[in-house]
Each structure stands twice: as C-alpha cells, then as structure tokens.
Short mmCIF file of C-alpha atoms in Angstrom, two decimals:
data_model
loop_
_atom_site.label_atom_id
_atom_site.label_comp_id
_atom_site.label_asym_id
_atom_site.label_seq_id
_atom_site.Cartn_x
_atom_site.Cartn_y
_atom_site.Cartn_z
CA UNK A 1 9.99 3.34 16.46
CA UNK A 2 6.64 2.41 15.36
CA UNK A 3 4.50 1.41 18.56
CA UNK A 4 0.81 0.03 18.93
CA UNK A 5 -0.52 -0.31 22.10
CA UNK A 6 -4.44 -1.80 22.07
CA UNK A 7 -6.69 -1.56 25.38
CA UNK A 8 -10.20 -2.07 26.23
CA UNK A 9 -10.35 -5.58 25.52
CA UNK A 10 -12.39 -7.99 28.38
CA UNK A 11 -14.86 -10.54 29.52
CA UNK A 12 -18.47 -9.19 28.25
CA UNK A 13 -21.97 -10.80 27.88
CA UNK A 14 -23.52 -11.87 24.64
CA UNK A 15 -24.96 -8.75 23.42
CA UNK A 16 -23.05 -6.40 25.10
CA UNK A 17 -20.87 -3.58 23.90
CA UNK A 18 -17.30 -2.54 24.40
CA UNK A 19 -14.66 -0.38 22.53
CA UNK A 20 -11.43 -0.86 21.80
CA UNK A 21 -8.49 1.67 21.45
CA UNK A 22 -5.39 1.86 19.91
CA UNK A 23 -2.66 4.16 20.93
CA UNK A 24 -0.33 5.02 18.10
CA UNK A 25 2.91 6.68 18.30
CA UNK A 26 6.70 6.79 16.26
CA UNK A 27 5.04 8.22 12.92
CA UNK A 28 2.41 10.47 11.50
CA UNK A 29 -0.64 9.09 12.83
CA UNK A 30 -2.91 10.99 10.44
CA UNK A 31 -0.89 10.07 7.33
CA UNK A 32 -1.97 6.52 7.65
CA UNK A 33 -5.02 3.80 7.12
CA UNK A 34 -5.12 1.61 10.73
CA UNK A 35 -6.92 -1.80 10.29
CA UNK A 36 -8.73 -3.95 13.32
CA UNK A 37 -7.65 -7.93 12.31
CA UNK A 38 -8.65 -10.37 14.85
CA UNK A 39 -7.63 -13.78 15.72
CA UNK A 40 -10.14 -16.19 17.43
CA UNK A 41 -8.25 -18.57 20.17
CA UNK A 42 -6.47 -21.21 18.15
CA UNK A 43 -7.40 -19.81 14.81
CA UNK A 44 -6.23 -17.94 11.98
CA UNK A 45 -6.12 -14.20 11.31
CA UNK A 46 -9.49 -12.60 10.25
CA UNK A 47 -9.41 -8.72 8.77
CA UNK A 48 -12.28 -6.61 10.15
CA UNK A 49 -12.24 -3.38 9.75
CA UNK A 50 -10.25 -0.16 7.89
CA UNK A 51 -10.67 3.40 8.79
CA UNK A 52 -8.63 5.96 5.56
CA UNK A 53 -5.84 8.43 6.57
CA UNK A 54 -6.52 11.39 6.94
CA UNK A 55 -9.93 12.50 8.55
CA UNK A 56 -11.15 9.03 8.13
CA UNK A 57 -13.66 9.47 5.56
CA UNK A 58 -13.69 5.64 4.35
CA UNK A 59 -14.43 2.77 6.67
CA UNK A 60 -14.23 -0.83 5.12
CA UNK A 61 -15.66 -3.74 7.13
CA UNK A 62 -15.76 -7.24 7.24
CA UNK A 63 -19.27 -8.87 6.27
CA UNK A 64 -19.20 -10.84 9.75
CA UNK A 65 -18.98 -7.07 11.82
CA UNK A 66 -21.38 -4.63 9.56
CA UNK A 67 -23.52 -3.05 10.67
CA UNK A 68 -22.45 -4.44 14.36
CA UNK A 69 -18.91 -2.81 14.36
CA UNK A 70 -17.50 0.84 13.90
CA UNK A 71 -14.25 1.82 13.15
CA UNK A 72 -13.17 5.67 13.91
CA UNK A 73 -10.11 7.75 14.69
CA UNK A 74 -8.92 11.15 16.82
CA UNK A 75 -5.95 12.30 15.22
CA UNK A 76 -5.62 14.82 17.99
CA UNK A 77 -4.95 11.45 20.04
CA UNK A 78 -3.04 9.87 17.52
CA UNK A 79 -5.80 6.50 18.27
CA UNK A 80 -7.77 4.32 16.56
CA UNK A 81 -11.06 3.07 18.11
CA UNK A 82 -13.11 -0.10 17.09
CA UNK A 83 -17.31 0.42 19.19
CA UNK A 84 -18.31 -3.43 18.81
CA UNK A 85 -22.12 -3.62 19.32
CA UNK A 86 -24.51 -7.02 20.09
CA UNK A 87 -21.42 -8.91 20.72
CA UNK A 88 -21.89 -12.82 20.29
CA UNK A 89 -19.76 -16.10 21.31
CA UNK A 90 -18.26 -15.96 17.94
CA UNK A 91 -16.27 -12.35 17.86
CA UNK A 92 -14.19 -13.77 20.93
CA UNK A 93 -10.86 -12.86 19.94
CA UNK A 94 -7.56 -10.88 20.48
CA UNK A 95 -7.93 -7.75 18.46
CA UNK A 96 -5.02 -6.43 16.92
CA UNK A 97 -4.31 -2.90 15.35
CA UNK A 98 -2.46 -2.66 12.45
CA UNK A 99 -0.89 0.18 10.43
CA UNK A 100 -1.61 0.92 6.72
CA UNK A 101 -3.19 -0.51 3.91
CA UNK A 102 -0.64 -3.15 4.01
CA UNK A 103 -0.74 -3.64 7.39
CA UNK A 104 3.09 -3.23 7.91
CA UNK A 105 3.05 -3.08 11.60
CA UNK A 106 0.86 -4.64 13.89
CA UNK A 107 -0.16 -4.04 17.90
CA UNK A 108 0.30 -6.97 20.51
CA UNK A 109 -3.33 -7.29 20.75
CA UNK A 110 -6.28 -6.84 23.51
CA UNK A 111 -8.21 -9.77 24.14
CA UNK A 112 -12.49 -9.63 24.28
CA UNK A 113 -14.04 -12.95 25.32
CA UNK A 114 -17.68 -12.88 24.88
CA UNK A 115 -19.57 -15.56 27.25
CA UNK A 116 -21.93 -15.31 30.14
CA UNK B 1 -15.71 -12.30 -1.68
CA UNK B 2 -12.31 -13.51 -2.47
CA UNK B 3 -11.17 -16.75 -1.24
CA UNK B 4 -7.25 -17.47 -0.65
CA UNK B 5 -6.47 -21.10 -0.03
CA UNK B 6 -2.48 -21.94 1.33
CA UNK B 7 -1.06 -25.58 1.00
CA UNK B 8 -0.08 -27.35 2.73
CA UNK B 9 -1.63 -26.53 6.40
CA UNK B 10 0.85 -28.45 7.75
CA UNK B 11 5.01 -28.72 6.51
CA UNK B 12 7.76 -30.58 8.93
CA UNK B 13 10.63 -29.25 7.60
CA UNK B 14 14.36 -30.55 8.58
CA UNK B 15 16.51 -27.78 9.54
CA UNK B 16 18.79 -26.46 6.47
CA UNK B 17 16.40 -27.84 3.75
CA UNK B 18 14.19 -25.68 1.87
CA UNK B 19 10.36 -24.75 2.48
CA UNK B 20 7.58 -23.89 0.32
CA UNK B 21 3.90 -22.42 0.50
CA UNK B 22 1.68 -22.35 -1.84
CA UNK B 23 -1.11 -19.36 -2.29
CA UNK B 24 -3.96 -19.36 -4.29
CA UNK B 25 -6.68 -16.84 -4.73
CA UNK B 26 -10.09 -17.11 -6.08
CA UNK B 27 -9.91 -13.96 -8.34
CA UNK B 28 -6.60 -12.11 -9.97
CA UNK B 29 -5.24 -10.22 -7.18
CA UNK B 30 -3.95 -7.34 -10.30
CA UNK B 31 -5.32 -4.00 -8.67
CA UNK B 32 -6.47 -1.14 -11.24
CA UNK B 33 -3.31 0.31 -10.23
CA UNK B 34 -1.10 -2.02 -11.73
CA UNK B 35 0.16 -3.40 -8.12
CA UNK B 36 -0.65 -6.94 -6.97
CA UNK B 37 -1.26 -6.48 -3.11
CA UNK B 38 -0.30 -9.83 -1.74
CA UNK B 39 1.71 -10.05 1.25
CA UNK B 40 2.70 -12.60 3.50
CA UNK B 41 3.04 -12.94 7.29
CA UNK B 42 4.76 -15.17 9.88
CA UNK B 43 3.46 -15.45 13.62
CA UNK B 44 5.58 -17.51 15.72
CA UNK B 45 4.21 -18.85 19.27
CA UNK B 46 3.14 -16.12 21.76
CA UNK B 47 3.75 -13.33 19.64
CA UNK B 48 1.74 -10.82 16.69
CA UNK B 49 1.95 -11.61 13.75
CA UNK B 50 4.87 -9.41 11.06
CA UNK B 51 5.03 -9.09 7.82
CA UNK B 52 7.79 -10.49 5.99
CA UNK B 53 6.80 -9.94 1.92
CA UNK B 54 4.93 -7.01 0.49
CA UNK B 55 2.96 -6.73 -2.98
CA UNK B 56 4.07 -10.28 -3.79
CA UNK B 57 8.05 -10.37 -3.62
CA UNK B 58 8.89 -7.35 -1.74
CA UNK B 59 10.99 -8.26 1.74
CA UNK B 60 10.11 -5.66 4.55
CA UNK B 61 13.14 -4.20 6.30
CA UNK B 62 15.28 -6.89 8.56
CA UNK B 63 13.96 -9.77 7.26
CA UNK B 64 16.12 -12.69 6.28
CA UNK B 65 17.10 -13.02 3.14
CA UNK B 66 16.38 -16.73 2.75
CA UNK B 67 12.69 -15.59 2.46
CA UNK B 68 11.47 -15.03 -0.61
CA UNK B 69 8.20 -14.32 -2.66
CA UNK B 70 6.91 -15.00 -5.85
CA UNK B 71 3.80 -15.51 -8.09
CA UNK B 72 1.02 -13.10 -9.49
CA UNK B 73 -2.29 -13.34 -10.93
CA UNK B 74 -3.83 -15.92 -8.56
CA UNK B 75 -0.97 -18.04 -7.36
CA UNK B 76 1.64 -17.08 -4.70
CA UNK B 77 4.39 -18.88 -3.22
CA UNK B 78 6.75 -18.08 -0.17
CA UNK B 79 9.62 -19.93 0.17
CA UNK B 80 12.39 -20.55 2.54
CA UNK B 81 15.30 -21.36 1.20
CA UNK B 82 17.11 -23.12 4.09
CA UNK B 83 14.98 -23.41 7.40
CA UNK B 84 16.29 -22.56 10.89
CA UNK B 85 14.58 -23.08 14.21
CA UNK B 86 13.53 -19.51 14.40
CA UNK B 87 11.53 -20.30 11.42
CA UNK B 88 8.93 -22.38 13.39
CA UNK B 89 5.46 -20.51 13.37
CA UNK B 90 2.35 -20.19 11.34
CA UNK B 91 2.47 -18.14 7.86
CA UNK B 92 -0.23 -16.41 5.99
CA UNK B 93 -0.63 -14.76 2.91
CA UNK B 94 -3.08 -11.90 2.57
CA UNK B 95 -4.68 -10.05 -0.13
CA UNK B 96 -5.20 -6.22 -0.13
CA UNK B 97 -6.16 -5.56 -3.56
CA UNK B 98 -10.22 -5.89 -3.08
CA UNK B 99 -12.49 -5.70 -0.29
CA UNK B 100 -13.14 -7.36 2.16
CA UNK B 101 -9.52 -8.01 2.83
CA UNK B 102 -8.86 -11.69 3.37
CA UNK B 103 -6.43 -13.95 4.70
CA UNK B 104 -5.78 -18.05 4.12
CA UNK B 105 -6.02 -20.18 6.74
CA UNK B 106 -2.34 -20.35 7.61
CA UNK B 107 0.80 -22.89 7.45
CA UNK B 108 1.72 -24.21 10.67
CA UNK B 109 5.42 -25.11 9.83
CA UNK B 110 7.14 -27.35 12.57
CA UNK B 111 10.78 -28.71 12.48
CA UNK B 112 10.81 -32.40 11.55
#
C-alpha cells in the first residue's frame, strides 16, 4: 500500500525558515517524481514544486516559491524534503506530498502557518 | 502560464440526477508526446484530495463507475452520472502537460 506521511509543518514567523519531509513507503521510492501542492485554509489546491525520479536532477517550481523554496530527495530514506526560505503570511498552508507526475497518490498533509 | 477555469463553482445537485463540470484551459493541453495530461480530483470534507480521472478519461483504480471524463484540446468535462451523498466535496481538474502545473479553482458540489 502506497503511504505518505508529511512532518515538519508549524507555527513560524514571517521570514523564517522550516522544512518539510515526506516519508514514502509501499513502492519504489526512487522510480518516481514526488510533487509539494499546497492548499491555503479555505482555498483551492496550488502545485508548488516537482523534484524527477531518479537522483532528482530536475526540480520544477511554482513562480510564487522560486527562488524562496527547494525541493530535494534521499532515496536512501525513501523522503522527499521541501527547505521553504523568507516565509510570508501568504504560503500559510497544509502541504501535501504527492506521488508522480500525475500526482496519483497524495499525503494527508502537514500544516505551516506563518504569523507573528 | 496556463490558466484552467471550472464552471460552475457552485452545483446543488439532487441525489440520483446527473452532474456536470466544465474545464477549460487557456492553451491546448496536447503534450509533444501525444498524451493530454488532464486529470481530475475530488476532496471531500476533512480529507486529501484523490484522483479520480487520469489524462482526460482515464478512471484510477476503485473509482465508481458513474464518473466519467471527457474533452481534449482545451475543454474538459467530468461528469457524474447519477449523484450519491458520498459525492459531496470539491472537484478539480489539473493540467500536467506544461509547467508550472496548475489547477482551477474547484467545484464545491452540495446535495440540493
């Protein structure tokens, strides 16, 4: 069974920094892209990032995150990682992983409220 | 960027009757490859979203067969053929063919 299990969401300041992980298991990891797709509370879905298969040497990102976001992945840990830098009001959201280029399965989601 | 655009935002639907979304992207959604990556998503209340259509028409595994997807080019449709009450939730469509990837805004669809 496919599983997705995000952490390191939480409450940080505007401008702050905080990474988020997501813990893959029921496939092979390394054979797939994983996407970051947030939702903002009461809003609609919003794609942000996609790290390639493999050793990850394509990254895609939203314009609203470049150059503020990174996307990476440890195959050895079979996890996904999304480093969000100068974090404002506005990227207060639950983050959810997703699997593939067609994002066929999708994480429960870690939640990172930005607010002082 | 590409721009996809659902009607309507909002659909009452009675319970047994049919349901329709509408899908419409800014640019052809044909990839180089032939494919047309448009796939379309349900969230119900409390819960992650899942994907119920891939690349346009294609049902994912377990999902009812009253759901169906058609369209290409630039205009998409999901449709429900008879609505239940486990239907109630909000449904995108998504593109996947060009970056950035990009959702619409959703259908919130409620039982009338």
């Amino acid at each position: 069974e496919v599983q997705l299990l995000e952490s390191g969401g939480g409450l940080v300041q505007p401008g702050g920094s905080l990474r988020l992980s997501c813990a893959a298991s029921g496939f092979t990891f390394n054979n797939y892209a994983m996407n970051w797709v947030r939702q903002a509370p009461g809003k609609g879905l919003e794609w942000v990032s996609l790290i390639s298969n493999g050793g990850g040497d394509s990254s895609y990102y939203a314009d609203s995150v470049k150059g503020r976001f990174t996307i990476s992945r440890d195959n050895s840990k079979n996890t996904v990682y999304l480093q969000m830098n100068s974090l404002r009001a506005d990227d207060t959201a639950i983050y959810y992983c997703a699997r593939h280029t067609t994002i066929d399965y999708w994480g429960q989601g870690t939640l990172v409220t930005v607010s002082s | 960027d590409i721009v996809m655009t659902q009607s309507p935002l909002s659909l009452p639907v009675t319970l047994g009757q049919p349901a329709s979304i509408s899908c419409r992207s800014s640019q052809s959604l044909v990839h180089s490859d032939g494919n047309t990556y448009v796939h379309w998503f349900q969230q119900r209340p409390g819960q992650s979203p899942r994907r119920l259509i891939n690349k346009v028409s294609n049902r994912d595994s377990g999902v009812p067969d009253r759901f169906s997807g058609s369209g290409s080019d630039t205009d998409f449709t999901l449709t429900i053929s008879r609505v239940e009450a486990e239907d109630v939730g909000v449904y995108y469509c998504m593109q996947a063919t060009h970056w950035p990837r990009a959702f619409g805004q959703g259908t919130k669809l409620e039982i009338k």
